[in-house]
Amino acid sequence: MNLDALSKGFKAIFDCEPTGIASSPGRVNLIGEFTDYNDGYVLPCALEFTTQVAFAQRGDDLIVVHSFQYPNEQDSFNLADEITQGDSQWGNYIRAVAFVLKRSGKKLKGMNLLIESNVPQGAGLSSSAALEVAVGGAFNHVSDLGLSKQGLALFGQQAENDFMDCQCGIMDQLISAKGQKNNALLIDCESLETKSVSIPEDLNLVIINSNYPRKLVDSEYNQRRIDCEQAAKKLGIKTLRHGTIEMLNVAKPDLTSNEYKRAHHVISENSRVIKATEALKNNDMASLCALMAASHYSLKHDFEVTVPATDGLVEICKGALQSRGAVRMTGGGFGGAIVCLCRDDDIKLIKQAVEDNYTQNFNLEASIFVCKAADGFLIME
Ligand code: GLA
């Protein structure tokens, strides 16, 4: 949506102009899955899909929120009261951000908010992180909190962990806050240091949403995290970031089969991220192809977060691309999307292969997005 339409919508609802618009993107992760909460490495990039939050300060302590996506639902709550869950699921993300900011002692001012988003939901492209970072940015601006982009990301993650009950890592919020056009970001999730890695101009990011109905995602997600933490404990290390395959094999008799497999994924995935970063810098498709295939295999067999629909899409695309493109599932798993890195000429091959095989075998319609890496969070006044 263009900014004019958002401002007009705001005026129509609140009878005043917005003082600014906070915008934050969704993301795709190229490699480094479920490594973030193990203090490991990830290589995501921000997308051109964004969530935009038009805002203006109110004269009281109320937060009043409307959304273009849910025209019949609005949410409002008082910052002076205890902030608890409300009836609106999307509204709870705004409450979650207010809750963690307030808990940290920040003085928040009342605001009117209007939200608009074109980040596909349920696709594993981080629509919730985009919302948290944009809403955090609106609070930061109106209440003059002086938060950095990293600060916005950390509060967004806390909002998920402590209010939405999803024990996610920092990847989604940090890339949404700090993404850079035409670049992926290598994030060290222990130090939170980021390095931009330029995406070669002739490489396309093709994202294919399986549209598989995701279920029990949060409980399975949280259980994986517990398995990883248990494994680290048994290895005698703070987090799996500090583990090696040799250490894992020595400790194998003490680990449950799940703990072993989860740790094997995380430790091997961390080294794949470092190698893939080099391969991306060198535009080395053969290595990218092998590393992304190994990542998917590990997510399927060791971390067990793929479903037949995402495995099937990966197979279909691999069949079409052979060694000319790199493919794997991306994001939080249990459905969602796959990502392909390929050259221009291969886009039509993928589209054709998906059209010919996906619906027929999985009884679902896939959505295909050809994307570019985009900038992260920004405020427009
Ligand atoms: C979700 C979480 C992230 C990360 C990914 C898997 O997107 O929000 O923190 O763990 O899953 O890599």
mmCIF file of C-alpha atoms and ligand atoms in Angstrom:
data_model
loop_
_atom_site.group_PDB
_atom_site.id
_atom_site.type_symbol
_atom_site.label_atom_id
_atom_site.label_comp_id
_atom_site.label_asym_id
_atom_site.label_seq_id
_atom_site.Cartn_x
_atom_site.Cartn_y
_atom_site.Cartn_z
ATOM 1 C CA MET A 1 0.000 0.000 0.000
ATOM 2 C CA ASN A 2 1.345 3.476 -0.720
ATOM 3 C CA LEU A 3 1.944 5.843 2.150
ATOM 4 C CA ASP A 4 -0.781 8.256 1.044
ATOM 5 C CA ALA A 5 -3.433 5.567 1.269
ATOM 6 C CA LEU A 6 -2.207 4.588 4.732
ATOM 7 C CA SER A 7 -2.249 8.217 5.912
ATOM 8 C CA LYS A 8 -5.742 8.738 4.447
ATOM 9 C CA GLY A 9 -6.970 5.577 6.170
ATOM 10 C CA PHE A 10 -5.486 6.824 9.449
ATOM 11 C CA LYS A 11 -7.197 10.198 9.091
ATOM 12 C CA ALA A 12 -10.526 8.555 8.315
ATOM 13 C CA ILE A 13 -10.326 6.406 11.478
ATOM 14 C CA PHE A 14 -8.701 8.775 13.991
ATOM 15 C CA ASP A 15 -9.613 12.171 12.569
ATOM 16 C CA CYS A 16 -5.993 13.385 12.660
ATOM 17 C CA GLU A 17 -2.870 13.006 10.554
ATOM 18 C CA PRO A 18 -0.281 10.366 11.538
ATOM 19 C CA THR A 19 2.986 11.915 12.719
ATOM 20 C CA GLY A 20 5.004 9.101 11.196
ATOM 21 C CA ILE A 21 5.065 5.621 9.716
ATOM 22 C CA ALA A 22 7.294 2.824 11.012
ATOM 23 C CA SER A 23 8.062 0.162 8.437
ATOM 24 C CA SER A 24 9.687 -3.222 9.002
ATOM 25 C CA PRO A 25 10.119 -6.140 6.586
ATOM 26 C CA GLY A 26 9.614 -9.890 6.604
ATOM 27 C CA ARG A 27 12.664 -12.056 5.959
ATOM 28 C CA VAL A 28 13.883 -15.183 4.294
ATOM 29 C CA ASN A 29 16.663 -17.220 5.837
ATOM 30 C CA LEU A 30 19.181 -18.515 3.298
ATOM 31 C CA ILE A 31 20.810 -20.940 5.733
ATOM 32 C CA GLY A 32 21.285 -21.397 9.501
ATOM 33 C CA GLU A 33 17.993 -22.822 10.768
ATOM 34 C CA PHE A 34 17.309 -23.248 14.511
ATOM 35 C CA THR A 35 20.862 -22.148 15.219
ATOM 36 C CA ASP A 36 19.897 -18.694 16.573
ATOM 37 C CA TYR A 37 18.698 -19.817 20.008
ATOM 38 C CA ASN A 38 21.799 -21.993 20.262
ATOM 39 C CA ASP A 39 23.996 -18.862 19.979
ATOM 40 C CA GLY A 40 25.033 -19.926 16.461
ATOM 41 C CA TYR A 41 25.180 -18.360 13.003
ATOM 42 C CA VAL A 42 22.389 -17.449 10.596
ATOM 43 C CA LEU A 43 22.366 -15.921 7.088
ATOM 44 C CA PRO A 44 18.992 -14.256 6.421
ATOM 45 C CA CYS A 45 18.008 -11.283 4.294
ATOM 46 C CA ALA A 46 15.131 -8.832 4.642
ATOM 47 C CA LEU A 47 12.435 -8.827 1.935
ATOM 48 C CA GLU A 48 10.430 -6.181 0.128
ATOM 49 C CA PHE A 49 7.289 -7.347 1.941
ATOM 50 C CA THR A 50 6.736 -4.932 4.824
ATOM 51 C CA THR A 51 4.507 -4.177 7.777
ATOM 52 C CA GLN A 52 3.791 -0.485 8.135
ATOM 53 C CA VAL A 53 2.497 1.156 11.272
ATOM 54 C CA ALA A 54 1.122 4.694 11.009
ATOM 55 C CA PHE A 55 1.170 6.380 14.394
ATOM 56 C CA ALA A 56 0.307 9.556 16.325
ATOM 57 C CA GLN A 57 0.557 10.362 20.010
ATOM 58 C CA ARG A 58 -2.694 10.616 22.010
ATOM 59 C CA GLY A 59 -3.367 12.867 24.974
ATOM 60 C CA ASP A 60 -4.041 9.917 27.304
ATOM 61 C CA ASP A 61 -2.545 6.509 28.176
ATOM 62 C CA LEU A 62 -4.528 4.482 25.655
ATOM 63 C CA ILE A 63 -3.125 2.454 22.787
ATOM 64 C CA VAL A 64 -5.801 2.212 20.096
ATOM 65 C CA VAL A 65 -5.002 -0.088 17.178
ATOM 66 C CA HIS A 66 -6.712 -0.702 13.861
ATOM 67 C CA SER A 67 -5.514 -2.916 11.042
ATOM 68 C CA PHE A 68 -6.263 -2.847 7.322
ATOM 69 C CA GLN A 69 -6.045 -6.638 7.332
ATOM 70 C CA TYR A 70 -8.704 -7.033 10.061
ATOM 71 C CA PRO A 71 -11.151 -4.176 9.444
ATOM 72 C CA ASN A 72 -13.753 -5.558 11.820
ATOM 73 C CA GLU A 73 -11.414 -5.994 14.753
ATOM 74 C CA GLN A 74 -9.829 -3.212 16.726
ATOM 75 C CA ASP A 75 -7.914 -3.399 19.951
ATOM 76 C CA SER A 76 -7.331 -0.885 22.706
ATOM 77 C CA PHE A 77 -5.686 -1.056 26.111
ATOM 78 C CA ASN A 78 -4.528 1.304 28.815
ATOM 79 C CA LEU A 79 -0.803 1.589 29.459
ATOM 80 C CA ALA A 80 -1.523 2.520 33.085
ATOM 81 C CA ASP A 81 -3.180 -0.868 33.709
ATOM 82 C CA GLU A 82 -1.530 -4.273 33.841
ATOM 83 C CA ILE A 83 -1.107 -5.403 30.221
ATOM 84 C CA THR A 84 -2.680 -8.817 29.621
ATOM 85 C CA GLN A 85 -3.786 -10.851 26.588
ATOM 86 C CA GLY A 86 -6.789 -9.507 24.686
ATOM 87 C CA ASP A 87 -9.248 -11.162 22.293
ATOM 88 C CA SER A 88 -7.500 -10.173 19.106
ATOM 89 C CA GLN A 89 -4.588 -12.448 18.139
ATOM 90 C CA TRP A 90 -2.801 -9.770 16.071
ATOM 91 C CA GLY A 91 -3.605 -7.185 18.729
ATOM 92 C CA ASN A 92 -1.703 -9.315 21.231
ATOM 93 C CA TYR A 93 1.547 -8.608 19.387
ATOM 94 C CA ILE A 94 1.083 -4.896 20.093
ATOM 95 C CA ARG A 95 0.241 -5.658 23.726
ATOM 96 C CA ALA A 96 3.311 -7.918 23.881
ATOM 97 C CA VAL A 97 5.643 -5.131 22.760
ATOM 98 C CA ALA A 98 4.067 -2.628 25.172
ATOM 99 C CA PHE A 99 4.302 -5.220 27.971
ATOM 100 C CA VAL A 100 8.054 -5.824 27.609
ATOM 101 C CA LEU A 101 8.882 -2.127 27.151
ATOM 102 C CA LYS A 102 6.859 -1.193 30.215
ATOM 103 C CA ARG A 103 8.370 -4.059 32.232
ATOM 104 C CA SER A 104 11.841 -2.700 31.504
ATOM 105 C CA GLY A 105 10.856 0.604 33.091
ATOM 106 C CA LYS A 106 10.274 2.612 29.902
ATOM 107 C CA LYS A 107 7.729 5.444 30.164
ATOM 108 C CA LEU A 108 5.310 4.945 27.289
ATOM 109 C CA LYS A 109 2.890 7.472 25.800
ATOM 110 C CA GLY A 110 -0.563 6.647 24.453
ATOM 111 C CA MET A 111 -0.823 6.285 20.657
ATOM 112 C CA ASN A 112 -3.240 5.695 17.832
ATOM 113 C CA LEU A 113 -1.935 3.038 15.437
ATOM 114 C CA LEU A 114 -3.023 1.838 12.018
ATOM 115 C CA ILE A 115 -1.357 -1.293 10.687
ATOM 116 C CA GLU A 116 -0.978 -2.483 7.127
ATOM 117 C CA SER A 117 1.065 -5.487 6.012
ATOM 118 C CA ASN A 118 1.803 -7.417 2.840
ATOM 119 C CA VAL A 119 4.071 -9.961 4.534
ATOM 120 C CA PRO A 120 2.472 -13.357 3.785
ATOM 121 C CA GLN A 121 1.190 -14.844 7.045
ATOM 122 C CA GLY A 122 1.884 -18.429 8.110
ATOM 123 C CA ALA A 123 4.544 -18.778 5.421
ATOM 124 C CA GLY A 124 7.535 -18.708 7.774
ATOM 125 C CA LEU A 125 8.534 -15.283 6.444
ATOM 126 C CA SER A 126 8.355 -13.572 9.851
ATOM 127 C CA SER A 127 5.215 -11.521 9.648
ATOM 128 C CA SER A 128 5.154 -11.408 13.460
ATOM 129 C CA ALA A 129 8.739 -10.141 13.809
ATOM 130 C CA ALA A 130 7.989 -7.445 11.216
ATOM 131 C CA LEU A 131 4.991 -6.347 13.296
ATOM 132 C CA GLU A 132 6.922 -6.382 16.596
ATOM 133 C CA VAL A 133 9.825 -4.354 15.228
ATOM 134 C CA ALA A 134 7.560 -1.805 13.514
ATOM 135 C CA VAL A 135 5.399 -1.379 16.633
ATOM 136 C CA GLY A 136 8.523 -1.134 18.825
ATOM 137 C CA GLY A 137 9.776 1.540 16.416
ATOM 138 C CA ALA A 138 6.544 3.524 16.803
ATOM 139 C CA PHE A 139 6.840 3.406 20.634
ATOM 140 C CA ASN A 140 10.522 4.312 20.375
ATOM 141 C CA HIS A 141 9.716 7.357 18.261
ATOM 142 C CA VAL A 142 6.660 8.673 20.088
ATOM 143 C CA SER A 143 7.962 8.005 23.610
ATOM 144 C CA ASP A 144 11.520 9.020 22.751
ATOM 145 C CA LEU A 145 13.054 5.828 24.162
ATOM 146 C CA GLY A 146 16.397 6.126 22.363
ATOM 147 C CA LEU A 147 16.472 2.446 21.343
ATOM 148 C CA SER A 148 18.909 1.240 18.671
ATOM 149 C CA LYS A 149 17.823 -1.180 15.937
ATOM 150 C CA GLN A 150 19.371 -3.996 17.952
ATOM 151 C CA GLY A 151 17.406 -2.804 20.984
ATOM 152 C CA LEU A 152 14.162 -2.911 18.969
ATOM 153 C CA ALA A 153 14.988 -6.461 17.892
ATOM 154 C CA LEU A 154 15.719 -7.615 21.442
ATOM 155 C CA PHE A 155 12.443 -6.205 22.753
ATOM 156 C CA GLY A 156 10.626 -7.873 19.838
ATOM 157 C CA GLN A 157 12.157 -11.222 20.767
ATOM 158 C CA GLN A 158 11.234 -10.728 24.444
ATOM 159 C CA ALA A 159 7.677 -9.959 23.340
ATOM 160 C CA GLU A 160 7.527 -13.390 21.641
ATOM 161 C CA ASN A 161 9.275 -15.205 24.505
ATOM 162 C CA ASP A 162 7.505 -13.668 27.485
ATOM 163 C CA PHE A 163 4.068 -12.691 26.210
ATOM 164 C CA MET A 164 3.334 -14.841 23.130
ATOM 165 C CA ASP A 165 4.942 -17.976 24.613
ATOM 166 C CA CYS A 166 7.147 -18.732 21.627
ATOM 167 C CA GLN A 167 10.746 -19.347 22.693
ATOM 168 C CA CYS A 168 12.202 -18.039 19.433
ATOM 169 C CA GLY A 169 15.742 -16.784 18.905
ATOM 170 C CA ILE A 170 16.840 -13.349 17.715
ATOM 171 C CA MET A 171 17.168 -13.937 13.961
ATOM 172 C CA ASP A 172 13.822 -12.709 12.698
ATOM 173 C CA GLN A 173 13.668 -9.485 14.686
ATOM 174 C CA LEU A 174 17.318 -8.633 14.082
ATOM 175 C CA ILE A 175 17.174 -9.066 10.305
ATOM 176 C CA SER A 176 13.871 -7.176 10.174
ATOM 177 C CA ALA A 177 15.525 -4.317 12.082
ATOM 178 C CA LYS A 178 18.915 -4.311 10.364
ATOM 179 C CA GLY A 179 18.424 -5.783 6.869
ATOM 180 C CA GLN A 180 20.284 -4.176 3.952
ATOM 181 C CA LYS A 181 19.217 -3.912 0.335
ATOM 182 C CA ASN A 182 20.935 -6.470 -1.955
ATOM 183 C CA ASN A 183 22.675 -8.062 1.026
ATOM 184 C CA ALA A 184 22.239 -11.009 3.316
ATOM 185 C CA LEU A 185 23.397 -10.551 6.905
ATOM 186 C CA LEU A 186 25.687 -13.038 8.601
ATOM 187 C CA ILE A 187 24.571 -12.817 12.231
ATOM 188 C CA ASP A 188 26.568 -14.209 15.102
ATOM 189 C CA CYS A 189 23.720 -14.862 17.520
ATOM 190 C CA GLU A 190 26.064 -14.971 20.512
ATOM 191 C CA SER A 191 27.694 -11.548 20.092
ATOM 192 C CA LEU A 192 24.875 -10.165 17.879
ATOM 193 C CA GLU A 193 27.566 -8.911 15.537
ATOM 194 C CA THR A 194 26.335 -8.625 11.935
ATOM 195 C CA LYS A 195 28.292 -8.630 8.663
ATOM 196 C CA SER A 196 26.694 -7.816 5.321
ATOM 197 C CA VAL A 197 27.255 -10.300 2.538
ATOM 198 C CA SER A 198 26.483 -8.985 -0.920
ATOM 199 C CA ILE A 199 24.090 -11.169 -2.929
ATOM 200 C CA PRO A 200 25.448 -11.579 -6.497
ATOM 201 C CA GLU A 201 23.354 -9.586 -8.958
ATOM 202 C CA ASP A 202 22.518 -12.583 -11.146
ATOM 203 C CA LEU A 203 21.176 -14.617 -8.235
ATOM 204 C CA ASN A 204 17.404 -14.662 -7.727
ATOM 205 C CA LEU A 205 15.649 -15.440 -4.488
ATOM 206 C CA VAL A 206 12.610 -17.532 -5.275
ATOM 207 C CA ILE A 207 10.379 -18.267 -2.294
ATOM 208 C CA ILE A 208 7.648 -20.851 -2.603
ATOM 209 C CA ASN A 209 5.023 -21.064 0.114
ATOM 210 C CA SER A 210 3.651 -24.581 0.477
ATOM 211 C CA ASN A 211 0.421 -23.200 1.971
ATOM 212 C CA TYR A 212 0.416 -26.286 4.168
ATOM 213 C CA PRO A 213 -1.825 -25.569 7.181
ATOM 214 C CA ARG A 214 0.672 -25.276 10.068
ATOM 215 C CA LYS A 215 -0.350 -26.868 13.369
ATOM 216 C CA LEU A 216 1.170 -27.131 16.854
ATOM 217 C CA VAL A 217 4.058 -25.038 15.601
ATOM 218 C CA ASP A 218 4.847 -23.262 18.871
ATOM 219 C CA SER A 219 4.744 -26.354 21.084
ATOM 220 C CA GLU A 220 6.940 -28.374 18.699
ATOM 221 C CA TYR A 221 9.231 -25.372 18.294
ATOM 222 C CA ASN A 222 9.621 -24.942 22.048
ATOM 223 C CA GLN A 223 10.254 -28.672 22.497
ATOM 224 C CA ARG A 224 13.121 -28.559 19.964
ATOM 225 C CA ARG A 225 14.688 -25.763 21.976
ATOM 226 C CA ILE A 226 14.449 -27.802 25.186
ATOM 227 C CA ASP A 227 16.110 -30.792 23.428
ATOM 228 C CA CYS A 228 18.977 -28.545 22.287
ATOM 229 C CA GLU A 229 19.458 -27.052 25.749
ATOM 230 C CA GLN A 230 19.469 -30.499 27.353
ATOM 231 C CA ALA A 231 22.037 -31.709 24.836
ATOM 232 C CA ALA A 232 24.288 -28.703 25.549
ATOM 233 C CA LYS A 233 24.022 -29.381 29.258
ATOM 234 C CA LYS A 234 25.049 -33.012 28.804
ATOM 235 C CA LEU A 235 27.967 -31.914 26.614
ATOM 236 C CA GLY A 236 29.057 -29.598 29.423
ATOM 237 C CA ILE A 237 28.874 -26.441 27.276
ATOM 238 C CA LYS A 238 26.858 -23.230 27.622
ATOM 239 C CA THR A 239 25.209 -23.594 24.231
ATOM 240 C CA LEU A 240 25.537 -25.850 21.181
ATOM 241 C CA ARG A 241 27.473 -23.034 19.490
ATOM 242 C CA HIS A 242 30.460 -24.318 21.414
ATOM 243 C CA GLY A 243 29.940 -27.959 20.461
ATOM 244 C CA THR A 244 31.776 -30.082 17.881
ATOM 245 C CA ILE A 245 30.741 -33.333 16.215
ATOM 246 C CA GLU A 246 33.632 -35.052 18.046
ATOM 247 C CA MET A 247 32.328 -33.866 21.440
ATOM 248 C CA LEU A 248 28.845 -34.974 20.460
ATOM 249 C CA ASN A 249 30.006 -38.463 19.552
ATOM 250 C CA VAL A 250 31.870 -38.855 22.838
ATOM 251 C CA ALA A 251 28.752 -37.814 24.786
ATOM 252 C CA LYS A 252 26.391 -39.882 22.606
ATOM 253 C CA PRO A 253 25.735 -42.613 25.213
ATOM 254 C CA ASP A 254 24.382 -39.974 27.657
ATOM 255 C CA LEU A 255 22.047 -38.320 25.169
ATOM 256 C CA THR A 256 18.559 -39.386 24.193
ATOM 257 C CA SER A 257 18.176 -40.133 20.504
ATOM 258 C CA ASN A 258 16.311 -36.843 19.991
ATOM 259 C CA GLU A 259 18.920 -34.815 21.881
ATOM 260 C CA TYR A 260 21.657 -36.360 19.729
ATOM 261 C CA LYS A 261 19.846 -35.670 16.473
ATOM 262 C CA ARG A 262 18.895 -32.075 17.373
ATOM 263 C CA ALA A 263 22.455 -31.306 18.440
ATOM 264 C CA HIS A 264 23.859 -32.961 15.321
ATOM 265 C CA HIS A 265 21.717 -30.677 13.192
ATOM 266 C CA VAL A 266 22.718 -27.506 15.042
ATOM 267 C CA ILE A 267 26.454 -28.228 15.130
ATOM 268 C CA SER A 268 26.621 -29.248 11.470
ATOM 269 C CA GLU A 269 24.351 -26.356 10.397
ATOM 270 C CA ASN A 270 26.632 -23.788 12.045
ATOM 271 C CA SER A 271 29.564 -24.914 9.939
ATOM 272 C CA ARG A 272 27.367 -24.907 6.820
ATOM 273 C CA VAL A 273 26.473 -21.243 7.443
ATOM 274 C CA ILE A 274 30.131 -20.206 7.486
ATOM 275 C CA LYS A 275 30.837 -22.170 4.306
ATOM 276 C CA ALA A 276 27.702 -20.846 2.582
ATOM 277 C CA THR A 277 28.728 -17.277 3.401
ATOM 278 C CA GLU A 278 31.972 -17.812 1.482
ATOM 279 C CA ALA A 279 30.123 -19.550 -1.343
ATOM 280 C CA LEU A 280 27.688 -16.633 -1.626
ATOM 281 C CA LYS A 281 30.537 -14.113 -1.706
ATOM 282 C CA ASN A 282 32.177 -16.115 -4.515
ATOM 283 C CA ASN A 283 28.923 -16.752 -6.381
ATOM 284 C CA ASP A 284 29.823 -20.449 -6.121
ATOM 285 C CA MET A 285 26.580 -22.191 -7.069
ATOM 286 C CA ALA A 286 27.940 -25.741 -6.772
ATOM 287 C CA SER A 287 28.817 -25.197 -3.106
ATOM 288 C CA LEU A 288 25.587 -23.342 -2.323
ATOM 289 C CA CYS A 289 23.673 -26.174 -3.903
ATOM 290 C CA ALA A 290 25.450 -28.853 -1.814
ATOM 291 C CA LEU A 291 25.224 -26.859 1.437
ATOM 292 C CA MET A 292 21.534 -26.049 1.093
ATOM 293 C CA ALA A 293 20.761 -29.654 0.175
ATOM 294 C CA ALA A 294 22.665 -30.843 3.273
ATOM 295 C CA SER A 295 20.792 -28.293 5.413
ATOM 296 C CA HIS A 296 17.444 -29.552 4.181
ATOM 297 C CA TYR A 297 18.435 -33.181 4.722
ATOM 298 C CA SER A 298 19.473 -32.369 8.280
ATOM 299 C CA LEU A 299 16.238 -30.447 8.960
ATOM 300 C CA LYS A 300 14.266 -33.409 7.670
ATOM 301 C CA HIS A 301 16.106 -36.259 9.376
ATOM 302 C CA ASP A 302 17.835 -34.752 12.433
ATOM 303 C CA PHE A 303 15.706 -31.775 13.441
ATOM 304 C CA GLU A 304 12.482 -33.279 12.058
ATOM 305 C CA VAL A 305 10.724 -30.037 11.214
ATOM 306 C CA THR A 306 9.827 -30.602 7.563
ATOM 307 C CA VAL A 307 6.495 -31.921 6.281
ATOM 308 C CA PRO A 308 5.784 -33.915 3.094
ATOM 309 C CA ALA A 309 4.601 -30.729 1.340
ATOM 310 C CA THR A 310 7.887 -28.828 1.925
ATOM 311 C CA ASP A 311 10.006 -31.929 1.249
ATOM 312 C CA GLY A 312 7.999 -32.424 -1.942
ATOM 313 C CA LEU A 313 8.502 -28.818 -3.092
ATOM 314 C CA VAL A 314 12.246 -29.124 -2.501
ATOM 315 C CA GLU A 315 12.334 -32.327 -4.576
ATOM 316 C CA ILE A 316 10.298 -30.773 -7.367
ATOM 317 C CA CYS A 317 12.588 -27.732 -7.557
ATOM 318 C CA LYS A 318 15.751 -29.818 -7.326
ATOM 319 C CA GLY A 319 14.469 -31.951 -10.176
ATOM 320 C CA ALA A 320 13.963 -28.839 -12.302
ATOM 321 C CA LEU A 321 17.192 -27.048 -11.337
ATOM 322 C CA GLN A 322 19.630 -29.957 -10.961
ATOM 323 C CA SER A 323 22.963 -28.395 -9.968
ATOM 324 C CA ARG A 324 22.022 -24.964 -11.349
ATOM 325 C CA GLY A 325 20.165 -23.870 -8.233
ATOM 326 C CA ALA A 326 20.241 -24.266 -4.459
ATOM 327 C CA VAL A 327 17.069 -25.244 -2.586
ATOM 328 C CA ARG A 328 15.911 -25.921 0.986
ATOM 329 C CA MET A 329 13.091 -25.264 3.420
ATOM 330 C CA THR A 330 13.334 -21.921 5.219
ATOM 331 C CA GLY A 331 12.082 -20.533 8.530
ATOM 332 C CA GLY A 332 10.428 -22.169 11.502
ATOM 333 C CA GLY A 333 9.326 -25.369 9.722
ATOM 334 C CA PHE A 334 6.209 -27.577 10.060
ATOM 335 C CA GLY A 335 5.040 -26.199 6.718
ATOM 336 C CA GLY A 336 5.770 -22.701 5.457
ATOM 337 C CA ALA A 337 8.078 -21.969 2.572
ATOM 338 C CA ILE A 338 11.130 -23.188 0.697
ATOM 339 C CA VAL A 339 13.799 -20.918 -0.791
ATOM 340 C CA CYS A 340 15.641 -21.367 -4.102
ATOM 341 C CA LEU A 341 18.710 -19.461 -5.247
ATOM 342 C CA CYS A 342 18.915 -19.570 -9.031
ATOM 343 C CA ARG A 343 19.704 -17.639 -12.215
ATOM 344 C CA ASP A 344 17.089 -15.735 -14.277
ATOM 345 C CA ASP A 345 16.524 -18.455 -16.887
ATOM 346 C CA ASP A 346 15.706 -21.033 -14.247
ATOM 347 C CA ILE A 347 12.791 -19.144 -12.689
ATOM 348 C CA LYS A 348 10.394 -20.280 -15.389
ATOM 349 C CA LEU A 349 11.615 -23.866 -15.019
ATOM 350 C CA ILE A 350 10.800 -23.836 -11.317
ATOM 351 C CA LYS A 351 7.392 -22.273 -11.917
ATOM 352 C CA GLN A 352 6.580 -24.890 -14.519
ATOM 353 C CA ALA A 353 7.761 -27.788 -12.370
ATOM 354 C CA VAL A 354 5.716 -26.581 -9.377
ATOM 355 C CA GLU A 355 2.656 -26.067 -11.556
ATOM 356 C CA ASP A 356 3.015 -29.535 -13.085
ATOM 357 C CA ASN A 357 3.657 -31.493 -9.897
ATOM 358 C CA TYR A 358 2.728 -29.803 -6.638
ATOM 359 C CA THR A 359 -1.055 -29.586 -6.582
ATOM 360 C CA GLN A 360 -1.366 -32.949 -8.212
ATOM 361 C CA ASN A 361 0.673 -34.657 -5.490
ATOM 362 C CA PHE A 362 -0.151 -32.637 -2.389
ATOM 363 C CA ASN A 363 -3.592 -31.237 -3.041
ATOM 364 C CA LEU A 364 -2.419 -27.721 -2.150
ATOM 365 C CA GLU A 365 -1.744 -24.573 -4.202
ATOM 366 C CA ALA A 366 1.757 -23.122 -3.856
ATOM 367 C CA SER A 367 2.442 -19.365 -3.980
ATOM 368 C CA ILE A 368 5.641 -18.308 -5.719
ATOM 369 C CA PHE A 369 7.436 -15.031 -4.958
ATOM 370 C CA VAL A 370 10.513 -13.816 -6.829
ATOM 371 C CA CYS A 371 12.178 -11.510 -4.314
ATOM 372 C CA LYS A 372 15.070 -9.135 -3.775
ATOM 373 C CA ALA A 373 16.922 -8.494 -0.524
ATOM 374 C CA ALA A 374 15.643 -5.222 0.907
ATOM 375 C CA ASP A 375 16.366 -2.721 3.660
ATOM 376 C CA GLY A 376 15.294 -3.260 7.248
ATOM 377 C CA PHE A 377 13.364 -1.073 9.683
ATOM 378 C CA LEU A 378 12.849 2.595 8.930
ATOM 379 C CA ILE A 379 10.779 5.525 10.163
ATOM 380 C CA MET A 380 9.153 7.956 7.733
ATOM 381 C CA GLU A 381 7.998 11.328 9.011
HETATM 382 C C1 GLA B 1 11.537 -19.051 13.687
HETATM 383 C C2 GLA B 1 12.099 -18.310 14.896
HETATM 384 C C3 GLA B 1 13.580 -17.975 14.722
HETATM 385 C C4 GLA B 1 14.387 -19.194 14.270
HETATM 386 C C5 GLA B 1 13.691 -19.902 13.117
HETATM 387 C C6 GLA B 1 14.365 -21.191 12.732
HETATM 388 O O1 GLA B 1 11.506 -18.214 12.576
HETATM 389 O O2 GLA B 1 11.378 -17.142 15.133
HETATM 390 O O3 GLA B 1 14.097 -17.421 15.913
HETATM 391 O O4 GLA B 1 14.627 -20.047 15.332
HETATM 392 O O5 GLA B 1 12.337 -20.192 13.396
HETATM 393 O O6 GLA B 1 15.637 -20.954 12.270
#
